[in-house]
XYZ file of C-alpha atoms in Angstrom:
512
model
C 67.900 190.958 57.305
C 65.359 188.304 56.370
C 63.015 186.966 59.163
C 63.202 183.673 57.562
C 67.080 183.587 57.715
C 66.937 184.625 61.460
C 64.412 181.922 62.269
C 66.489 179.286 60.529
C 69.632 180.355 62.377
C 67.791 180.291 65.656
C 66.438 176.845 65.101
C 69.688 175.354 63.993
C 71.495 176.766 66.932
C 68.855 175.351 69.401
C 71.545 172.589 69.833
C 73.519 175.187 71.551
C 70.661 175.899 73.806
C 70.697 172.258 74.837
C 74.453 172.314 75.420
C 73.987 175.458 77.709
C 71.034 173.646 79.469
C 73.065 170.538 80.089
C 76.157 172.472 81.288
C 73.991 174.657 83.603
C 71.999 171.854 85.078
C 74.933 169.767 86.041
C 76.254 172.282 88.458
C 73.063 171.802 90.530
C 72.792 168.095 89.896
C 76.139 167.330 91.516
C 75.098 169.080 94.753
C 72.783 166.054 95.158
C 73.994 163.261 92.865
C 77.715 163.594 94.149
C 76.847 162.775 97.820
C 74.192 160.235 96.841
C 76.733 158.083 94.821
C 79.453 159.174 97.313
C 81.759 160.360 94.380
C 85.514 161.047 94.738
C 86.871 164.282 93.237
C 87.887 162.188 90.200
C 84.454 160.668 89.707
C 82.836 164.105 90.185
C 85.124 165.477 87.574
C 84.197 162.750 85.118
C 80.563 162.926 85.465
C 80.775 166.583 84.741
C 83.478 166.337 82.018
C 82.342 163.016 80.179
C 80.143 164.871 77.711
C 83.117 167.040 76.652
C 85.191 163.839 76.232
C 82.620 162.288 73.953
C 82.209 165.656 72.194
C 85.952 165.530 71.166
C 85.035 162.406 69.006
C 82.022 164.019 67.528
C 83.842 167.106 66.631
C 86.548 165.230 64.879
C 84.136 163.370 62.580
C 80.971 165.456 62.342
C 82.585 168.277 60.189
C 83.921 165.821 57.659
C 80.742 163.653 57.717
C 78.621 166.718 57.154
C 80.733 167.497 53.977
C 79.600 164.103 52.799
C 75.961 163.616 53.793
C 74.964 167.195 54.647
C 74.618 169.429 57.827
C 70.889 168.995 58.184
C 70.762 165.205 58.403
C 73.392 165.022 61.197
C 71.653 167.770 63.166
C 68.451 165.681 63.193
C 70.500 162.860 64.713
C 71.947 165.282 67.170
C 68.515 166.188 68.468
C 67.559 162.572 69.002
C 70.688 161.883 70.933
C 70.034 164.813 73.193
C 66.510 163.340 73.976
C 67.993 159.905 74.649
C 70.668 161.335 76.901
C 68.173 163.342 79.020
C 65.978 160.299 79.817
C 68.969 158.012 80.483
C 70.520 160.409 82.770
C 67.291 160.871 84.666
C 66.924 157.149 85.183
C 70.590 156.443 86.019
C 70.956 153.956 88.900
C 74.789 154.042 89.130
C 77.760 156.335 88.676
C 78.575 154.353 85.528
C 75.113 154.575 83.985
C 75.029 158.434 84.650
C 78.321 159.177 82.975
C 77.586 156.978 80.000
C 74.129 158.650 79.502
C 75.927 162.054 79.657
C 78.405 160.897 77.069
C 75.550 160.208 74.668
C 74.584 163.876 75.113
C 78.315 164.812 74.575
C 78.198 163.285 71.102
C 75.218 165.497 70.343
C 76.553 168.839 71.561
C 80.076 168.012 70.097
C 78.477 167.727 66.627
C 76.036 170.643 67.193
C 78.754 173.120 68.270
C 80.638 172.402 64.998
C 77.768 172.169 62.605
C 75.534 175.062 63.650
C 78.013 177.878 63.156
C 79.202 176.198 59.870
C 75.615 175.980 58.598
C 74.744 179.428 59.661
C 77.749 181.013 58.116
C 76.830 179.191 54.829
C 73.228 180.649 54.664
C 74.337 184.117 55.708
C 75.470 187.195 53.701
C 78.770 189.019 54.600
C 76.908 192.017 56.327
C 74.903 189.807 58.783
C 77.076 186.706 59.254
C 78.537 187.912 62.509
C 75.094 188.498 63.976
C 73.565 185.281 62.782
C 76.532 182.986 63.874
C 76.427 184.785 67.247
C 72.791 183.418 67.676
C 74.471 180.064 68.496
C 76.237 181.677 71.465
C 72.933 183.498 72.381
C 71.146 180.158 72.479
C 73.917 178.599 74.536
C 73.629 181.402 77.231
C 69.795 181.150 77.214
C 70.192 177.514 77.788
C 72.470 178.303 80.893
C 69.840 180.810 82.187
C 67.105 178.354 81.671
C 69.058 175.652 83.468
C 70.014 177.834 86.524
C 66.432 178.973 86.787
C 65.184 175.369 86.532
C 67.720 174.258 89.214
C 66.759 177.115 91.535
C 63.100 176.151 91.125
C 63.670 172.454 91.842
C 65.948 173.205 94.751
C 63.345 175.578 96.273
C 60.684 172.933 95.861
C 62.891 170.387 97.464
C 63.929 172.360 100.453
C 60.445 173.657 101.088
C 59.559 170.044 102.192
C 56.036 170.443 100.647
C 56.535 168.540 97.486
C 57.221 165.037 96.129
C 60.886 165.989 95.617
C 63.642 164.686 97.897
C 67.459 164.853 97.948
C 67.360 161.475 96.350
C 65.170 162.263 93.310
C 65.384 166.056 92.708
C 68.531 165.695 90.569
C 66.679 163.283 88.311
C 63.947 165.756 87.656
C 66.709 168.416 87.009
C 68.283 166.076 84.348
C 64.991 164.736 82.864
C 63.414 168.134 81.942
C 66.027 168.494 79.158
C 63.990 165.917 77.152
C 61.348 168.713 76.406
C 63.654 171.180 74.398
C 65.338 168.214 72.783
C 62.212 166.876 71.184
C 61.152 170.480 70.099
C 64.590 170.819 68.480
C 64.009 167.561 66.592
C 60.766 168.745 65.046
C 61.854 172.190 64.302
C 64.807 170.983 62.243
C 62.445 169.528 59.469
C 61.525 173.208 58.728
C 65.028 174.255 57.801
C 66.522 173.913 54.316
C 69.860 172.328 53.390
C 72.951 174.496 53.232
C 73.308 176.169 49.863
C 77.080 176.032 49.991
C 76.894 172.311 50.743
C 74.559 171.724 47.908
C 76.839 173.512 45.571
C 79.706 171.448 46.716
C 77.992 168.176 45.740
C 76.772 169.557 42.424
C 73.143 170.297 43.305
C 73.224 173.810 41.877
C 69.526 174.088 41.017
C 68.511 173.151 44.589
C 71.036 175.567 45.987
C 69.687 178.414 43.854
C 66.166 177.595 45.015
C 67.211 177.849 48.673
C 69.097 181.104 48.146
C 66.081 182.602 46.158
C 63.726 181.720 49.111
C 66.155 183.360 51.639
C 67.375 186.585 49.834
C 65.380 186.979 46.715
C 66.641 186.527 43.122
C 68.948 189.495 42.830
C 71.065 188.845 45.934
C 70.744 185.054 45.531
C 72.281 185.548 42.003
C 75.314 187.380 43.566
C 75.820 184.721 46.233
C 75.627 181.721 43.921
C 78.167 183.215 41.467
C 80.589 183.857 44.437
C 80.028 180.227 45.617
C 80.460 178.764 42.129
C 83.589 180.677 41.499
C 85.117 179.499 44.789
C 84.160 175.945 44.087
C 85.622 175.922 40.638
C 88.913 177.291 41.835
C 89.018 174.497 44.569
C 88.391 171.721 42.119
C 92.042 171.263 41.245
C 92.464 169.381 44.567
C 89.627 166.936 44.954
C 90.295 165.215 48.267
C 91.215 167.059 51.519
C 93.255 165.309 54.016
C 94.264 166.505 57.575
C 97.819 166.978 56.333
C 96.759 169.598 53.818
C 95.772 171.861 56.823
C 99.499 171.994 57.534
C 100.614 173.288 54.268
C 102.081 176.775 54.381
C 99.342 178.657 52.757
C 96.969 177.686 55.584
C 99.375 177.784 58.410
C 98.553 181.324 59.632
C 94.728 180.774 59.864
C 95.271 177.404 61.486
C 97.395 178.991 64.205
C 94.883 181.700 64.726
C 92.095 179.115 64.942
C 93.980 176.850 67.372
C 94.913 179.839 69.619
C 91.262 180.861 69.785
C 90.038 177.203 70.286
C 92.448 176.752 73.208
C 92.088 180.133 74.876
C 88.241 179.834 74.978
C 88.495 177.062 77.311
C 91.711 177.203 79.144
C 90.707 180.382 80.941
C 88.302 178.188 82.951
C 84.810 179.221 81.624
C 83.352 175.780 81.836
C 84.838 175.261 85.306
C 82.873 178.319 86.390
C 79.661 177.255 84.582
C 79.703 173.591 85.369
C 80.660 174.043 89.001
C 78.919 177.432 89.590
C 76.805 176.201 92.559
C 79.874 174.681 94.174
C 82.015 177.820 93.657
C 79.395 180.060 95.102
C 79.145 177.698 98.179
C 82.906 178.401 98.662
C 82.035 182.080 99.393
C 79.977 180.937 102.364
C 76.730 182.339 101.097
C 74.795 179.034 101.554
C 73.251 176.476 99.350
C 70.021 178.394 98.444
C 71.956 181.564 97.836
C 74.404 179.694 95.554
C 71.582 178.357 93.420
C 70.190 181.908 93.312
C 73.633 183.399 92.306
C 73.637 180.901 89.331
C 70.614 182.741 87.966
C 72.380 186.043 88.243
C 75.439 184.582 86.585
C 73.521 183.235 83.619
C 71.423 186.430 83.215
C 74.651 188.387 82.986
C 75.744 186.074 80.222
C 72.517 186.545 78.266
C 72.687 190.343 78.586
C 76.416 190.561 77.370
C 75.928 188.002 74.588
C 73.080 190.208 73.252
C 75.455 193.200 73.362
C 78.018 191.079 71.433
C 75.450 190.441 68.700
C 74.821 194.050 68.296
C 78.510 194.963 68.394
C 80.236 192.208 66.407
C 79.339 193.612 62.910
C 79.907 197.150 63.947
C 83.088 197.183 66.075
C 84.520 194.036 64.464
C 85.965 190.731 65.828
C 89.393 191.905 66.940
C 88.334 194.744 69.218
C 85.740 192.617 71.094
C 88.124 189.783 71.612
C 90.957 192.016 72.877
C 88.904 193.906 75.327
C 87.187 190.859 76.449
C 90.377 188.698 77.154
C 91.804 191.810 79.035
C 88.686 191.865 81.110
C 88.630 188.111 81.765
C 92.169 188.288 83.101
C 91.462 191.182 85.427
C 88.250 189.585 86.713
C 89.897 186.236 87.464
C 92.690 187.995 89.341
C 90.039 189.742 91.366
C 88.471 186.425 92.354
C 91.965 185.095 93.340
C 92.564 188.076 95.616
C 89.181 187.714 97.132
C 89.599 184.053 97.990
C 93.119 184.628 99.172
C 91.870 187.055 101.858
C 89.368 184.626 103.282
C 89.524 182.967 106.735
C 87.483 180.030 108.133
C 86.273 179.524 111.684
C 83.542 177.532 113.438
C 82.366 178.304 116.955
C 80.808 175.739 119.267
C 77.621 177.499 118.993
C 77.491 177.233 115.214
C 78.386 173.543 115.439
C 75.482 172.842 117.945
C 73.048 174.459 115.460
C 73.965 172.219 112.514
C 71.311 169.662 111.436
C 74.021 167.081 110.840
C 74.282 163.600 112.368
C 77.292 163.463 114.739
C 78.054 167.135 114.417
C 79.736 166.799 117.761
C 82.652 165.386 115.784
C 83.503 168.953 114.797
C 84.002 170.146 118.307
C 87.765 169.476 118.303
C 88.041 172.190 115.566
C 85.795 174.725 117.203
C 87.249 178.258 117.480
C 90.243 177.257 115.252
C 90.978 179.942 112.778
C 92.051 178.809 109.268
C 93.708 181.045 106.738
C 92.969 178.877 103.715
C 90.165 176.730 102.554
C 92.330 173.556 101.951
C 93.227 172.866 105.550
C 89.652 173.744 106.730
C 87.837 171.389 104.255
C 90.355 168.707 105.012
C 89.716 168.859 108.699
C 85.904 168.862 108.041
C 86.208 165.757 105.882
C 88.409 163.906 108.369
C 85.797 164.618 111.117
C 82.615 163.873 109.105
C 83.766 161.676 106.226
C 83.572 162.816 102.500
C 79.992 161.896 101.913
C 78.542 163.645 104.960
C 80.638 166.752 104.349
C 79.574 166.872 100.774
C 75.950 166.829 101.705
C 76.391 169.672 104.292
C 79.223 171.719 102.597
C 76.937 174.718 101.860
C 75.752 175.021 105.428
C 79.270 174.424 107.018
C 80.854 176.997 104.687
C 78.101 179.450 105.127
C 78.732 179.304 108.991
C 82.529 179.336 108.866
C 83.635 181.511 106.002
C 84.749 185.095 106.522
C 85.235 186.628 103.084
C 84.372 189.706 100.999
C 81.767 187.501 98.940
C 80.734 190.648 97.023
C 84.279 191.029 95.595
C 84.351 187.374 94.469
C 80.856 187.644 93.022
C 81.987 190.808 91.084
C 85.081 189.014 89.809
C 83.041 185.952 88.598
C 80.230 188.126 87.050
C 82.941 190.324 85.379
C 84.545 187.229 84.073
C 81.295 185.904 82.738
C 80.369 189.260 81.161
C 83.740 189.654 79.305
C 83.559 186.085 78.082
C 80.097 186.594 76.883
C 80.945 189.508 74.513
C 84.306 188.145 73.351
C 85.655 184.560 73.362
C 82.077 183.051 73.750
C 80.509 184.149 70.464
C 83.412 185.660 68.471
C 85.549 182.534 68.432
C 82.827 180.507 66.622
C 82.146 183.401 64.241
C 85.759 183.607 63.326
C 86.190 179.883 62.941
C 83.225 179.830 60.527
C 84.899 182.635 58.497
C 88.724 181.937 58.503
C 88.809 178.676 56.541
C 88.118 178.150 52.805
C 84.920 176.371 51.999
C 86.955 173.276 50.892
C 88.562 172.963 54.219
C 85.957 174.455 56.665
C 84.233 171.323 57.811
C 87.474 169.478 58.552
C 89.297 172.556 60.056
C 86.548 173.422 62.344
C 86.242 169.824 63.456
C 89.889 169.566 64.385
C 89.925 172.911 66.190
C 86.622 171.845 67.874
C 88.283 168.724 68.914
C 91.137 170.598 70.566
C 88.641 173.014 72.118
C 86.597 170.175 73.607
C 89.762 168.491 74.873
C 90.777 171.536 76.816
C 87.250 171.875 78.063
C 87.253 168.324 79.228
C 90.684 168.670 80.930
C 89.618 171.754 82.785
C 86.377 170.224 83.920
C 88.093 166.981 85.001
C 90.890 168.599 86.988
C 88.925 171.359 88.536
C 87.522 169.397 91.664
C 90.886 168.137 92.295
C 92.369 171.610 91.777
C 90.070 173.141 94.275
C 90.715 170.295 96.896
C 94.673 170.500 96.426
C 95.421 174.058 95.321
C 92.485 175.859 96.945
C 90.167 178.572 95.559
C 92.757 181.359 95.296
C 95.569 179.574 93.489
C 93.002 177.989 91.058
C 91.707 181.365 89.998
C 95.175 182.852 89.817
C 96.292 180.248 87.385
C 93.355 180.957 85.141
C 94.025 184.730 85.351
C 97.688 184.418 84.495
C 96.755 182.173 81.465
C 94.198 184.811 80.222
C 96.881 187.555 80.467
C 99.313 185.625 78.252
C 96.467 184.941 75.807
C 95.832 188.774 75.550
C 99.412 189.402 74.413
C 99.264 186.488 71.786
C 95.995 187.671 70.372
C 97.319 191.323 70.193
C 100.136 190.102 67.962
C 98.300 187.550 65.580
C 94.537 188.343 65.437
C 93.262 189.458 62.034
C 89.932 191.200 61.308
C 87.239 189.564 59.121
C 84.361 192.189 59.670
C 82.263 192.955 56.571
C 84.152 190.547 54.208
C 82.669 187.721 52.097
C 83.959 184.262 53.016
C 85.625 184.308 49.514
C 87.315 187.645 50.126
C 88.648 186.434 53.587
C 90.164 183.422 51.748
C 91.986 185.798 49.236
C 93.257 187.931 52.102
C 94.440 185.271 54.619
C 95.237 182.206 52.709
C 98.904 182.682 51.520
C 99.429 181.271 48.057
């Protein structure tokens, strides 16, 4: 595999790194920004989920737009939007400014998540396409890892009391540091070529041949260009592609497969776990500092198993990885639900007296009361202290009160993350970049990306409310049951695309 192709795939998928970084950062940011702006559950959900809402719009238009003006130009704009979002978020003076700034970033990662796998698939050969497209997911998880590491470092500096950081400004630094990789992404994009399949589709055959020659050498480039030309000539009979064409019988099967994968990737709760990781770990009673540290373990697990997926995807194939992964996801989520269901909560008078909380004596009426669920316990704490004061001290209160098998919950969450990282995470994007004919690829991935982002937004928006009203155990049980249903659906409909050219996949799966 050409080093040049690997470099290009890595650069293009740096947009995924920025998405992962933004998603990981916000889990720590909300521990500080939430109490500072005194946000409700709905407002917390909106600040976290607003980028996904904006991404839905970007995903609908970016694929089609890239078919007209090219993948590379839009990716350069994406990098600039990331940089603007990072600075505007860091300087936000209100709840409204914060979510608007994050929506600008959402436009960027919505476009990047669609265009990067599309572009990479179009510069890849059949043997290496799975590995190369998976680099997108590797960059996403490296972004998560960098974010959780950054959050841990900033939180440590803040709690040490020996730096310029305070509870009021630490979250601004967490958000602002994203500006650095965004600018690097912008400059690196000028070193990547235009997509050869895009160039062919707009009649620039000489330029396309030049790109392929540089990437693969003349012999392999000749084979690739002939395959592309043949495919384009066959598709010339129908000049314009509309959304309605995706519904025609010949494309119905691959559209259903794509939609199932797009929905399943998000509806099992992956972004709820990532975006609210610090908050979830707090629920186990391990404390705020340990919750930030656990985030690093979570993201490191993701990196390791994504690398495993990259090595296996072109050996084992897409179908086995997805089926094993979704089964593991279901089991892991059910383990989390069981762990949280066994938890009890109790504060003693001695523990209450040791809290560094103003008016902690208001908690005395609840001393030595044993709660068998987190909902009642947290509601009583909020009633006594008020929402803002409880939010600022949630980690310390839960650490003192919670009696839970925290190791079991941690194993469940890490198992979920690991299984997702070698299956639905990378394999979904690989399959979406493969399933659809060249003519429909940009539009189809855009629509499925829109659905994927809508589900992601919905899960993130509802999750704080879900934890407050359903509790930890039922929330994870719902995700686990959904994943189990997804396993049986994929078992029935999922095809295998390993080792086939994009043109061969079209012959096999598009029913004429």
